[in-house]
């Protein structure tokens, strides 16, 4: 058992939440990425998390991001003949980004980051309290 | 108090990529504490107490924590791939290590002055 296991575990949560925030930012930034009908449309990404069993603590090692998945779903072909990417029928593919999902995910990711910071602060305070043991 | 290791779980530490492996603070501390313990346990025994090396290795552990925080701070300032939370974590680890060192020093000094005050 290392001295800073609780801090290291919270750090993995912080790293995962931070990456999740990055991914949501990427999805929202590409919400207007139009592609031609010959290509795959932009599909929003999702982080896949897994429990980390390694680490010196008996409790576990925290969390890790194992993969980035892309959402399934039928692309919507929109009639826009003036678009430079439009095909012979004047259609382009719109990205598959559900803004409602992205916004709720953003709130969850943000809260998750804050919670990990709080957990880290608590373990820090516990450590500081331990240093006060026996102080006259 | 020691916890028996669980079989099948390798002791791998998830460290920061900017930090070289083997510089994990927990293990450094364990080494330092072992050194302190062997120093204390050696009083009256066969082995000589080696307070100087015990304190030396504890100081090295604290110094390593500060160097780690320093490296991440430099990486972040230079626009590297370090994250702000990594720097904050490294800095609080370094600060907690210094606090621990100061406490250990205070207790040791307290014991010493207590003995020096003893009337013979």
mmCIF file of N, CA and C in Angstrom, chain A:
data_model
loop_
_atom_site.group_PDB
_atom_site.id
_atom_site.type_symbol
_atom_site.label_atom_id
_atom_site.label_comp_id
_atom_site.label_asym_id
_atom_site.label_seq_id
_atom_site.Cartn_x
_atom_site.Cartn_y
_atom_site.Cartn_z
ATOM 1 N N UNK A 1 0.848 -1.193 0.000
ATOM 2 C CA UNK A 1 0.000 0.000 0.000
ATOM 3 C C UNK A 1 0.885 1.244 0.000
ATOM 4 N N UNK A 2 0.737 2.035 -1.010
ATOM 5 C CA UNK A 2 1.498 3.273 -1.092
ATOM 6 C C UNK A 2 0.858 4.346 -0.242
ATOM 7 N N UNK A 3 1.620 5.407 -0.026
ATOM 8 C CA UNK A 3 1.124 6.474 0.835
ATOM 9 C C UNK A 3 0.017 7.275 0.162
ATOM 10 N N UNK A 4 0.038 7.314 -1.157
ATOM 11 C CA UNK A 4 -0.896 8.198 -1.858
ATOM 12 C C UNK A 4 -1.840 7.427 -2.778
ATOM 13 N N UNK A 5 -2.269 6.228 -2.360
ATOM 14 C CA UNK A 5 -3.152 5.426 -3.213
ATOM 15 C C UNK A 5 -4.446 6.143 -3.530
ATOM 16 N N UNK A 6 -5.062 6.750 -2.504
ATOM 17 C CA UNK A 6 -6.358 7.414 -2.717
ATOM 18 C C UNK A 6 -6.205 8.533 -3.739
ATOM 19 N N UNK A 7 -5.088 9.252 -3.650
ATOM 20 C CA UNK A 7 -4.858 10.351 -4.590
ATOM 21 C C UNK A 7 -4.632 9.794 -5.995
ATOM 22 N N UNK A 8 -3.879 8.687 -6.093
ATOM 23 C CA UNK A 8 -3.623 8.105 -7.413
ATOM 24 C C UNK A 8 -4.908 7.587 -8.054
ATOM 25 N N UNK A 9 -5.797 6.997 -7.224
ATOM 26 C CA UNK A 9 -7.060 6.481 -7.755
ATOM 27 C C UNK A 9 -7.917 7.639 -8.265
ATOM 28 N N UNK A 10 -8.007 8.712 -7.477
ATOM 29 C CA UNK A 10 -8.781 9.870 -7.932
ATOM 30 C C UNK A 10 -8.184 10.468 -9.190
ATOM 31 N N UNK A 11 -6.862 10.371 -9.307
ATOM 32 C CA UNK A 11 -6.208 10.930 -10.496
ATOM 33 C C UNK A 11 -6.635 10.188 -11.764
ATOM 34 N N UNK A 12 -6.839 8.855 -11.665
ATOM 35 C CA UNK A 12 -7.306 8.124 -12.857
ATOM 36 C C UNK A 12 -8.704 8.594 -13.249
ATOM 37 N N UNK A 13 -9.555 8.862 -12.240
ATOM 38 C CA UNK A 13 -10.897 9.370 -12.525
ATOM 39 C C UNK A 13 -10.849 10.741 -13.182
ATOM 40 N N UNK A 14 -9.926 11.557 -12.701
ATOM 41 C CA UNK A 14 -9.771 12.895 -13.284
ATOM 42 C C UNK A 14 -9.327 12.802 -14.737
ATOM 43 N N UNK A 15 -8.383 11.881 -14.999
ATOM 44 C CA UNK A 15 -7.882 11.726 -16.353
ATOM 45 C C UNK A 15 -9.008 11.264 -17.293
ATOM 46 N N UNK A 16 -9.814 10.288 -16.804
ATOM 47 C CA UNK A 16 -10.902 9.759 -17.633
ATOM 48 C C UNK A 16 -11.953 10.836 -17.896
ATOM 49 N N UNK A 17 -12.328 11.593 -16.852
ATOM 50 C CA UNK A 17 -13.341 12.634 -17.036
ATOM 51 C C UNK A 17 -12.836 13.716 -17.969
ATOM 52 N N UNK A 18 -11.575 14.028 -17.841
ATOM 53 C CA UNK A 18 -10.990 15.064 -18.686
ATOM 54 C C UNK A 18 -11.013 14.633 -20.161
ATOM 55 N N UNK A 19 -10.698 13.341 -20.399
ATOM 56 C CA UNK A 19 -10.748 12.846 -21.778
ATOM 57 C C UNK A 19 -12.181 12.846 -22.297
ATOM 58 N N UNK A 20 -13.121 12.504 -21.430
ATOM 59 C CA UNK A 20 -14.535 12.510 -21.817
ATOM 60 C C UNK A 20 -14.956 13.920 -22.230
ATOM 61 N N UNK A 21 -14.518 14.916 -21.465
ATOM 62 C CA UNK A 21 -14.830 16.316 -21.809
ATOM 63 C C UNK A 21 -14.235 16.675 -23.174
ATOM 64 N N UNK A 22 -13.016 16.202 -23.434
ATOM 65 C CA UNK A 22 -12.382 16.449 -24.732
ATOM 66 C C UNK A 22 -13.215 15.855 -25.863
ATOM 67 N N UNK A 23 -13.677 14.601 -25.631
ATOM 68 C CA UNK A 23 -14.427 13.892 -26.665
ATOM 69 C C UNK A 23 -15.747 14.605 -26.949
ATOM 70 N N UNK A 24 -16.417 15.078 -25.892
ATOM 71 C CA UNK A 24 -17.677 15.804 -26.090
ATOM 72 C C UNK A 24 -17.404 17.095 -26.869
ATOM 73 N N UNK A 25 -16.324 17.751 -26.540
ATOM 74 C CA UNK A 25 -15.948 18.954 -27.275
ATOM 75 C C UNK A 25 -15.741 18.666 -28.752
ATOM 76 N N UNK A 26 -15.096 17.534 -29.038
ATOM 77 C CA UNK A 26 -14.856 17.126 -30.428
ATOM 78 C C UNK A 26 -16.179 16.866 -31.149
ATOM 79 N N UNK A 27 -17.102 16.168 -30.470
ATOM 80 C CA UNK A 27 -18.401 15.860 -31.076
ATOM 81 C C UNK A 27 -19.172 17.132 -31.387
ATOM 82 N N UNK A 28 -19.214 18.061 -30.418
ATOM 83 C CA UNK A 28 -19.981 19.294 -30.605
ATOM 84 C C UNK A 28 -19.339 20.149 -31.694
ATOM 85 N N UNK A 29 -18.002 20.134 -31.725
ATOM 86 C CA UNK A 29 -17.309 20.926 -32.739
ATOM 87 C C UNK A 29 -17.608 20.413 -34.135
ATOM 88 N N UNK A 30 -17.897 19.101 -34.246
ATOM 89 C CA UNK A 30 -18.180 18.512 -35.548
ATOM 90 C C UNK A 30 -19.668 18.389 -35.829
ATOM 91 N N UNK A 31 -20.485 19.104 -35.069
ATOM 92 C CA UNK A 31 -21.937 19.008 -35.247
ATOM 93 C C UNK A 31 -22.385 19.546 -36.602
ATOM 94 N N UNK A 32 -21.519 20.299 -37.269
ATOM 95 C CA UNK A 32 -21.884 20.838 -38.588
ATOM 96 C C UNK A 32 -20.985 20.295 -39.694
ATOM 97 N N UNK A 33 -20.305 19.183 -39.403
ATOM 98 C CA UNK A 33 -19.399 18.615 -40.397
ATOM 99 C C UNK A 33 -20.211 17.827 -41.433
ATOM 100 N N UNK A 34 -20.406 18.418 -42.586
ATOM 101 C CA UNK A 34 -21.189 17.787 -43.650
ATOM 102 C C UNK A 34 -20.238 17.003 -44.539
ATOM 103 N N UNK A 35 -20.677 15.818 -44.973
ATOM 104 C CA UNK A 35 -19.846 15.028 -45.891
ATOM 105 C C UNK A 35 -20.663 14.610 -47.108
ATOM 106 N N UNK A 36 -19.920 14.192 -48.131
ATOM 107 C CA UNK A 36 -20.622 13.756 -49.342
ATOM 108 C C UNK A 36 -21.232 12.379 -49.115
ATOM 109 N N UNK A 37 -22.178 11.994 -49.948
ATOM 110 C CA UNK A 37 -22.895 10.721 -49.763
ATOM 111 C C UNK A 37 -21.997 9.526 -50.014
ATOM 112 N N UNK A 38 -20.829 9.717 -50.646
ATOM 113 C CA UNK A 38 -19.921 8.588 -50.883
ATOM 114 C C UNK A 38 -19.121 8.241 -49.635
ATOM 115 N N UNK A 39 -19.047 9.186 -48.697
ATOM 116 C CA UNK A 39 -18.244 8.952 -47.491
ATOM 117 C C UNK A 39 -19.127 8.480 -46.341
ATOM 118 N N UNK A 40 -18.428 8.021 -45.260
ATOM 119 C CA UNK A 40 -19.107 7.755 -43.997
ATOM 120 C C UNK A 40 -19.431 9.111 -43.369
ATOM 121 N N UNK A 41 -20.611 9.289 -42.808
ATOM 122 C CA UNK A 41 -20.867 10.563 -42.131
ATOM 123 C C UNK A 41 -20.087 10.644 -40.822
ATOM 124 N N UNK A 42 -19.940 11.842 -40.279
ATOM 125 C CA UNK A 42 -19.292 11.965 -38.969
ATOM 126 C C UNK A 42 -20.208 11.349 -37.922
ATOM 127 N N UNK A 43 -19.647 10.407 -37.166
ATOM 128 C CA UNK A 43 -20.411 9.780 -36.081
ATOM 129 C C UNK A 43 -19.792 10.201 -34.765
ATOM 130 N N UNK A 44 -20.636 10.627 -33.813
ATOM 131 C CA UNK A 44 -20.093 11.119 -32.542
ATOM 132 C C UNK A 44 -19.430 9.979 -31.761
ATOM 133 N N UNK A 45 -18.421 10.341 -30.999
ATOM 134 C CA UNK A 45 -17.623 9.360 -30.247
ATOM 135 C C UNK A 45 -18.150 9.212 -28.830
ATOM 136 N N UNK A 46 -17.938 8.027 -28.276
ATOM 137 C CA UNK A 46 -18.271 7.767 -26.871
ATOM 138 C C UNK A 46 -17.068 7.103 -26.218
ATOM 139 N N UNK A 47 -16.766 7.475 -24.965
ATOM 140 C CA UNK A 47 -15.647 6.828 -24.280
ATOM 141 C C UNK A 47 -16.145 5.540 -23.629
ATOM 142 N N UNK A 48 -15.342 4.489 -23.730
ATOM 143 C CA UNK A 48 -15.667 3.240 -23.038
ATOM 144 C C UNK A 48 -14.716 3.119 -21.845
ATOM 145 N N UNK A 49 -15.293 3.086 -20.645
ATOM 146 C CA UNK A 49 -14.487 3.036 -19.420
ATOM 147 C C UNK A 49 -14.454 1.618 -18.871
ATOM 148 N N UNK A 50 -13.382 1.285 -18.174
ATOM 149 C CA UNK A 50 -13.277 -0.018 -17.528
ATOM 150 C C UNK A 50 -12.592 0.161 -16.181
ATOM 151 N N UNK A 51 -12.959 -0.720 -15.268
ATOM 152 C CA UNK A 51 -12.348 -0.680 -13.952
ATOM 153 C C UNK A 51 -10.887 -1.104 -14.053
ATOM 154 N N UNK A 52 -10.036 -0.392 -13.335
ATOM 155 C CA UNK A 52 -8.605 -0.713 -13.312
ATOM 156 C C UNK A 52 -8.355 -1.558 -12.066
ATOM 157 N N UNK A 53 -7.954 -2.843 -12.271
ATOM 158 C CA UNK A 53 -7.755 -3.717 -11.100
ATOM 159 C C UNK A 53 -6.311 -3.685 -10.628
ATOM 160 N N UNK A 54 -5.432 -3.119 -11.447
ATOM 161 C CA UNK A 54 -4.032 -3.125 -11.050
ATOM 162 C C UNK A 54 -3.779 -2.031 -10.028
ATOM 163 N N UNK A 55 -2.548 -1.851 -9.622
ATOM 164 C CA UNK A 55 -2.229 -0.842 -8.625
ATOM 165 C C UNK A 55 -1.968 -1.488 -7.293
ATOM 166 N N UNK A 56 -1.326 -0.745 -6.405
ATOM 167 C CA UNK A 56 -0.886 -1.336 -5.151
ATOM 168 C C UNK A 56 -2.002 -1.386 -4.114
ATOM 169 N N UNK A 57 -3.084 -0.639 -4.327
ATOM 170 C CA UNK A 57 -4.140 -0.598 -3.318
ATOM 171 C C UNK A 57 -5.025 -1.831 -3.386
ATOM 172 N N UNK A 58 -5.501 -2.254 -2.220
ATOM 173 C CA UNK A 58 -6.430 -3.374 -2.145
ATOM 174 C C UNK A 58 -7.750 -3.002 -2.793
ATOM 175 N N UNK A 59 -8.082 -1.708 -2.768
ATOM 176 C CA UNK A 59 -9.367 -1.246 -3.292
ATOM 177 C C UNK A 59 -9.419 -1.304 -4.809
ATOM 178 N N UNK A 60 -8.268 -1.333 -5.482
ATOM 179 C CA UNK A 60 -8.239 -1.303 -6.933
ATOM 180 C C UNK A 60 -7.404 -0.138 -7.400
ATOM 181 N N UNK A 61 -7.357 0.033 -8.690
ATOM 182 C CA UNK A 61 -6.482 1.069 -9.228
ATOM 183 C C UNK A 61 -7.204 2.244 -9.852
ATOM 184 N N UNK A 62 -8.546 2.263 -9.777
ATOM 185 C CA UNK A 62 -9.281 3.369 -10.363
ATOM 186 C C UNK A 62 -9.946 2.981 -11.671
ATOM 187 N N UNK A 63 -9.938 3.885 -12.618
ATOM 188 C CA UNK A 63 -10.655 3.677 -13.878
ATOM 189 C C UNK A 63 -9.711 3.967 -15.035
ATOM 190 N N UNK A 64 -10.010 3.366 -16.182
ATOM 191 C CA UNK A 64 -9.210 3.683 -17.366
ATOM 192 C C UNK A 64 -10.115 3.713 -18.589
ATOM 193 N N UNK A 65 -9.703 4.483 -19.569
ATOM 194 C CA UNK A 65 -10.432 4.542 -20.837
ATOM 195 C C UNK A 65 -9.868 3.452 -21.723
ATOM 196 N N UNK A 66 -10.711 2.497 -22.141
ATOM 197 C CA UNK A 66 -10.210 1.380 -22.935
ATOM 198 C C UNK A 66 -10.432 1.585 -24.420
ATOM 199 N N UNK A 67 -11.461 2.336 -24.793
ATOM 200 C CA UNK A 67 -11.716 2.505 -26.224
ATOM 201 C C UNK A 67 -12.579 3.727 -26.476
ATOM 202 N N UNK A 68 -12.558 4.163 -27.720
ATOM 203 C CA UNK A 68 -13.483 5.210 -28.164
ATOM 204 C C UNK A 68 -14.419 4.560 -29.182
ATOM 205 N N UNK A 69 -15.715 4.543 -28.869
ATOM 206 C CA UNK A 69 -16.704 3.949 -29.780
ATOM 207 C C UNK A 69 -17.394 5.063 -30.550
ATOM 208 N N UNK A 70 -17.897 4.693 -31.736
ATOM 209 C CA UNK A 70 -18.677 5.656 -32.512
ATOM 210 C C UNK A 70 -20.116 5.189 -32.548
ATOM 211 N N UNK A 71 -21.054 6.130 -32.476
ATOM 212 C CA UNK A 71 -22.462 5.757 -32.413
ATOM 213 C C UNK A 71 -22.906 5.178 -33.755
ATOM 214 N N UNK A 72 -23.892 4.250 -33.662
ATOM 215 C CA UNK A 72 -24.501 3.697 -34.869
ATOM 216 C C UNK A 72 -25.634 4.629 -35.303
ATOM 217 N N UNK A 73 -26.366 4.244 -36.286
ATOM 218 C CA UNK A 73 -27.509 5.055 -36.707
ATOM 219 C C UNK A 73 -27.459 5.377 -38.187
ATOM 220 N N UNK A 74 -28.637 5.563 -38.753
ATOM 221 C CA UNK A 74 -28.748 5.886 -40.168
ATOM 222 C C UNK A 74 -28.410 7.355 -40.384
ATOM 223 N N UNK A 75 -27.535 7.641 -41.344
ATOM 224 C CA UNK A 75 -27.246 9.050 -41.620
ATOM 225 C C UNK A 75 -28.418 9.715 -42.346
ATOM 226 N N UNK A 76 -28.554 11.008 -42.098
ATOM 227 C CA UNK A 76 -29.617 11.736 -42.778
ATOM 228 C C UNK A 76 -29.036 12.431 -44.002
ATOM 229 N N UNK A 77 -29.617 12.111 -45.157
ATOM 230 C CA UNK A 77 -29.214 12.766 -46.400
ATOM 231 C C UNK A 77 -30.123 13.981 -46.596
ATOM 232 N N UNK A 78 -29.506 15.135 -46.747
ATOM 233 C CA UNK A 78 -30.270 16.381 -46.843
ATOM 234 C C UNK A 78 -30.096 16.954 -48.245
ATOM 235 N N UNK A 79 -31.176 17.428 -48.803
ATOM 236 C CA UNK A 79 -31.146 18.017 -50.152
ATOM 237 C C UNK A 79 -30.579 19.425 -50.056
ATOM 238 N N UNK A 80 -29.380 19.607 -50.628
ATOM 239 C CA UNK A 80 -28.719 20.915 -50.591
ATOM 240 C C UNK A 80 -27.867 21.035 -51.858
ATOM 241 N N UNK A 81 -28.489 21.288 -52.993
ATOM 242 C CA UNK A 81 -27.765 21.212 -54.283
ATOM 243 C C UNK A 81 -26.667 22.258 -54.431
ATOM 244 N N UNK A 82 -26.726 23.353 -53.644
ATOM 245 C CA UNK A 82 -25.674 24.373 -53.780
ATOM 246 C C UNK A 82 -24.409 24.002 -53.042
ATOM 247 N N UNK A 83 -24.468 22.970 -52.218
ATOM 248 C CA UNK A 83 -23.298 22.572 -51.433
ATOM 249 C C UNK A 83 -22.239 21.970 -52.344
ATOM 250 N N UNK A 84 -20.982 22.351 -52.165
ATOM 251 C CA UNK A 84 -19.929 21.792 -53.043
ATOM 252 C C UNK A 84 -19.789 20.283 -52.958
ATOM 253 N N UNK A 85 -20.198 19.662 -51.850
ATOM 254 C CA UNK A 85 -20.064 18.202 -51.710
ATOM 255 C C UNK A 85 -21.315 17.457 -52.203
ATOM 256 N N UNK A 86 -22.292 18.161 -52.702
ATOM 257 C CA UNK A 86 -23.549 17.501 -53.086
ATOM 258 C C UNK A 86 -23.331 16.542 -54.253
ATOM 259 N N UNK A 87 -24.074 15.400 -54.233
ATOM 260 C CA UNK A 87 -23.962 14.423 -55.317
ATOM 261 C C UNK A 87 -24.907 14.821 -56.467
ATOM 262 N N UNK A 88 -25.085 13.901 -57.460
ATOM 263 C CA UNK A 88 -25.899 14.228 -58.639
ATOM 264 C C UNK A 88 -27.328 14.579 -58.244
ATOM 265 N N UNK A 89 -27.829 13.923 -57.184
ATOM 266 C CA UNK A 89 -29.202 14.211 -56.760
ATOM 267 C C UNK A 89 -29.265 15.423 -55.829
ATOM 268 N N UNK A 90 -28.111 16.050 -55.581
ATOM 269 C CA UNK A 90 -28.091 17.265 -54.768
ATOM 270 C C UNK A 90 -28.159 17.001 -53.284
ATOM 271 N N UNK A 91 -27.676 15.810 -52.852
ATOM 272 C CA UNK A 91 -27.789 15.485 -51.423
ATOM 273 C C UNK A 91 -26.417 15.464 -50.748
ATOM 274 N N UNK A 92 -26.408 15.799 -49.456
ATOM 275 C CA UNK A 92 -25.196 15.676 -48.624
ATOM 276 C C UNK A 92 -25.565 14.932 -47.344
ATOM 277 N N UNK A 93 -24.544 14.385 -46.664
ATOM 278 C CA UNK A 93 -24.792 13.641 -45.420
ATOM 279 C C UNK A 93 -24.527 14.547 -44.226
ATOM 280 N N UNK A 94 -25.472 14.593 -43.326
ATOM 281 C CA UNK A 94 -25.305 15.375 -42.107
ATOM 282 C C UNK A 94 -24.691 14.501 -41.019
ATOM 283 N N UNK A 95 -23.960 15.087 -40.086
ATOM 284 C CA UNK A 95 -23.308 14.280 -39.037
ATOM 285 C C UNK A 95 -24.321 13.664 -38.079
ATOM 286 N N UNK A 96 -23.929 12.547 -37.475
ATOM 287 C CA UNK A 96 -24.798 11.896 -36.482
ATOM 288 C C UNK A 96 -24.333 12.358 -35.108
ATOM 289 N N UNK A 97 -24.795 13.510 -34.700
ATOM 290 C CA UNK A 97 -24.475 14.065 -33.385
ATOM 291 C C UNK A 97 -25.788 14.495 -32.747
ATOM 292 N N UNK A 98 -26.170 13.800 -31.679
ATOM 293 C CA UNK A 98 -27.392 14.166 -30.969
ATOM 294 C C UNK A 98 -27.021 15.213 -29.920
ATOM 295 N N UNK A 99 -27.420 16.436 -30.167
ATOM 296 C CA UNK A 99 -27.025 17.531 -29.276
ATOM 297 C C UNK A 99 -27.560 17.359 -27.861
ATOM 298 N N UNK A 100 -28.778 16.800 -27.734
ATOM 299 C CA UNK A 100 -29.345 16.606 -26.381
ATOM 300 C C UNK A 100 -28.474 15.633 -25.592
ATOM 301 N N UNK A 101 -28.042 14.554 -26.270
ATOM 302 C CA UNK A 101 -27.164 13.573 -25.618
ATOM 303 C C UNK A 101 -25.837 14.223 -25.251
ATOM 304 N N UNK A 102 -25.287 15.011 -26.179
ATOM 305 C CA UNK A 102 -23.984 15.641 -25.916
ATOM 306 C C UNK A 102 -24.070 16.593 -24.726
ATOM 307 N N UNK A 103 -25.158 17.355 -24.654
ATOM 308 C CA UNK A 103 -25.291 18.321 -23.557
ATOM 309 C C UNK A 103 -25.464 17.624 -22.210
ATOM 310 N N UNK A 104 -26.259 16.557 -22.178
ATOM 311 C CA UNK A 104 -26.413 15.834 -20.907
ATOM 312 C C UNK A 104 -25.098 15.147 -20.525
ATOM 313 N N UNK A 105 -24.424 14.579 -21.522
ATOM 314 C CA UNK A 105 -23.114 13.958 -21.265
ATOM 315 C C UNK A 105 -22.130 14.990 -20.725
ATOM 316 N N UNK A 106 -22.228 16.201 -21.268
ATOM 317 C CA UNK A 106 -21.320 17.275 -20.831
ATOM 318 C C UNK A 106 -21.530 17.572 -19.347
ATOM 319 N N UNK A 107 -22.810 17.600 -18.934
ATOM 320 C CA UNK A 107 -23.100 17.866 -17.523
ATOM 321 C C UNK A 107 -22.552 16.725 -16.659
ATOM 322 N N UNK A 108 -22.781 15.480 -17.120
ATOM 323 C CA UNK A 108 -22.315 14.325 -16.334
ATOM 324 C C UNK A 108 -20.785 14.325 -16.244
ATOM 325 N N UNK A 109 -20.125 14.593 -17.373
ATOM 326 C CA UNK A 109 -18.652 14.579 -17.387
ATOM 327 C C UNK A 109 -18.094 15.668 -16.478
ATOM 328 N N UNK A 110 -18.736 16.821 -16.530
ATOM 329 C CA UNK A 110 -18.303 17.941 -15.699
ATOM 330 C C UNK A 110 -18.457 17.611 -14.220
ATOM 331 N N UNK A 111 -19.611 17.063 -13.874
ATOM 332 C CA UNK A 111 -19.868 16.685 -12.477
ATOM 333 C C UNK A 111 -18.914 15.581 -12.038
ATOM 334 N N UNK A 112 -18.632 14.658 -12.940
ATOM 335 C CA UNK A 112 -17.728 13.555 -12.626
ATOM 336 C C UNK A 112 -16.332 14.097 -12.301
ATOM 337 N N UNK A 113 -15.890 15.065 -13.086
ATOM 338 C CA UNK A 113 -14.587 15.698 -12.831
ATOM 339 C C UNK A 113 -14.588 16.359 -11.455
ATOM 340 N N UNK A 114 -15.669 17.121 -11.176
ATOM 341 C CA UNK A 114 -15.754 17.819 -9.889
ATOM 342 C C UNK A 114 -15.776 16.826 -8.723
ATOM 343 N N UNK A 115 -16.501 15.715 -8.908
ATOM 344 C CA UNK A 115 -16.585 14.708 -7.838
ATOM 345 C C UNK A 115 -15.227 14.097 -7.560
ATOM 346 N N UNK A 116 -14.473 13.844 -8.643
ATOM 347 C CA UNK A 116 -13.139 13.274 -8.444
ATOM 348 C C UNK A 116 -12.231 14.248 -7.715
ATOM 349 N N UNK A 117 -12.393 15.552 -8.025
ATOM 350 C CA UNK A 117 -11.613 16.559 -7.301
ATOM 351 C C UNK A 117 -11.993 16.545 -5.830
ATOM 352 N N UNK A 118 -13.303 16.415 -5.553
ATOM 353 C CA UNK A 118 -13.743 16.396 -4.158
ATOM 354 C C UNK A 118 -13.189 15.178 -3.417
ATOM 355 N N UNK A 119 -13.226 14.017 -4.084
ATOM 356 C CA UNK A 119 -12.698 12.800 -3.460
ATOM 357 C C UNK A 119 -11.220 12.961 -3.154
ATOM 358 N N UNK A 120 -10.512 13.597 -4.100
ATOM 359 C CA UNK A 120 -9.071 13.819 -3.912
ATOM 360 C C UNK A 120 -8.828 14.758 -2.730
ATOM 361 N N UNK A 121 -9.642 15.816 -2.642
ATOM 362 C CA UNK A 121 -9.493 16.756 -1.528
ATOM 363 C C UNK A 121 -9.741 16.066 -0.198
ATOM 364 N N UNK A 122 -10.744 15.177 -0.188
ATOM 365 C CA UNK A 122 -11.063 14.469 1.062
ATOM 366 C C UNK A 122 -9.897 13.605 1.509
ATOM 367 N N UNK A 123 -9.282 12.887 0.545
ATOM 368 C CA UNK A 123 -8.167 12.030 0.946
ATOM 369 C C UNK A 123 -6.984 12.881 1.409
ATOM 370 N N UNK A 124 -6.850 14.065 0.791
ATOM 371 C CA UNK A 124 -5.792 14.990 1.205
ATOM 372 C C UNK A 124 -6.030 15.464 2.638
ATOM 373 N N UNK A 125 -7.312 15.767 2.932
ATOM 374 C CA UNK A 125 -7.625 16.222 4.288
ATOM 375 C C UNK A 125 -7.401 15.102 5.298
ATOM 376 N N UNK A 126 -7.754 13.866 4.910
ATOM 377 C CA UNK A 126 -7.533 12.730 5.809
ATOM 378 C C UNK A 126 -6.052 12.581 6.124
ATOM 379 N N UNK A 127 -5.235 12.739 5.075
ATOM 380 C CA UNK A 127 -3.777 12.635 5.235
ATOM 381 C C UNK A 127 -3.273 13.718 6.196
ATOM 382 N N UNK A 128 -3.799 14.948 5.998
ATOM 383 C CA UNK A 128 -3.386 16.050 6.864
ATOM 384 C C UNK A 128 -3.817 15.808 8.305
ATOM 385 N N UNK A 129 -5.026 15.224 8.487
ATOM 386 C CA UNK A 129 -5.484 14.914 9.839
ATOM 387 C C UNK A 129 -4.574 13.899 10.488
ATOM 388 N N UNK A 130 -4.132 12.906 9.689
ATOM 389 C CA UNK A 130 -3.242 11.887 10.240
ATOM 390 C C UNK A 130 -1.942 12.504 10.729
ATOM 391 N N UNK A 131 -1.499 13.566 10.066
ATOM 392 C CA UNK A 131 -0.253 14.215 10.487
ATOM 393 C C UNK A 131 -0.423 14.945 11.819
ATOM 394 N N UNK A 132 -1.693 15.177 12.210
ATOM 395 C CA UNK A 132 -1.938 15.881 13.472
ATOM 396 C C UNK A 132 -1.991 14.928 14.656
ATOM 397 N N UNK A 133 -1.946 13.606 14.387
ATOM 398 C CA UNK A 133 -2.058 12.627 15.476
ATOM 399 C C UNK A 133 -0.915 12.841 16.460
ATOM 400 N N UNK A 134 -1.264 12.932 17.731
ATOM 401 C CA UNK A 134 -0.242 13.005 18.770
ATOM 402 C C UNK A 134 0.403 14.353 18.918
ATOM 403 N N UNK A 135 -0.105 15.356 18.208
ATOM 404 C CA UNK A 135 0.502 16.679 18.322
ATOM 405 C C UNK A 135 0.074 17.305 19.643
ATOM 406 N N UNK A 136 1.064 17.791 20.374
ATOM 407 C CA UNK A 136 0.731 18.344 21.687
ATOM 408 C C UNK A 136 0.292 19.806 21.544
#
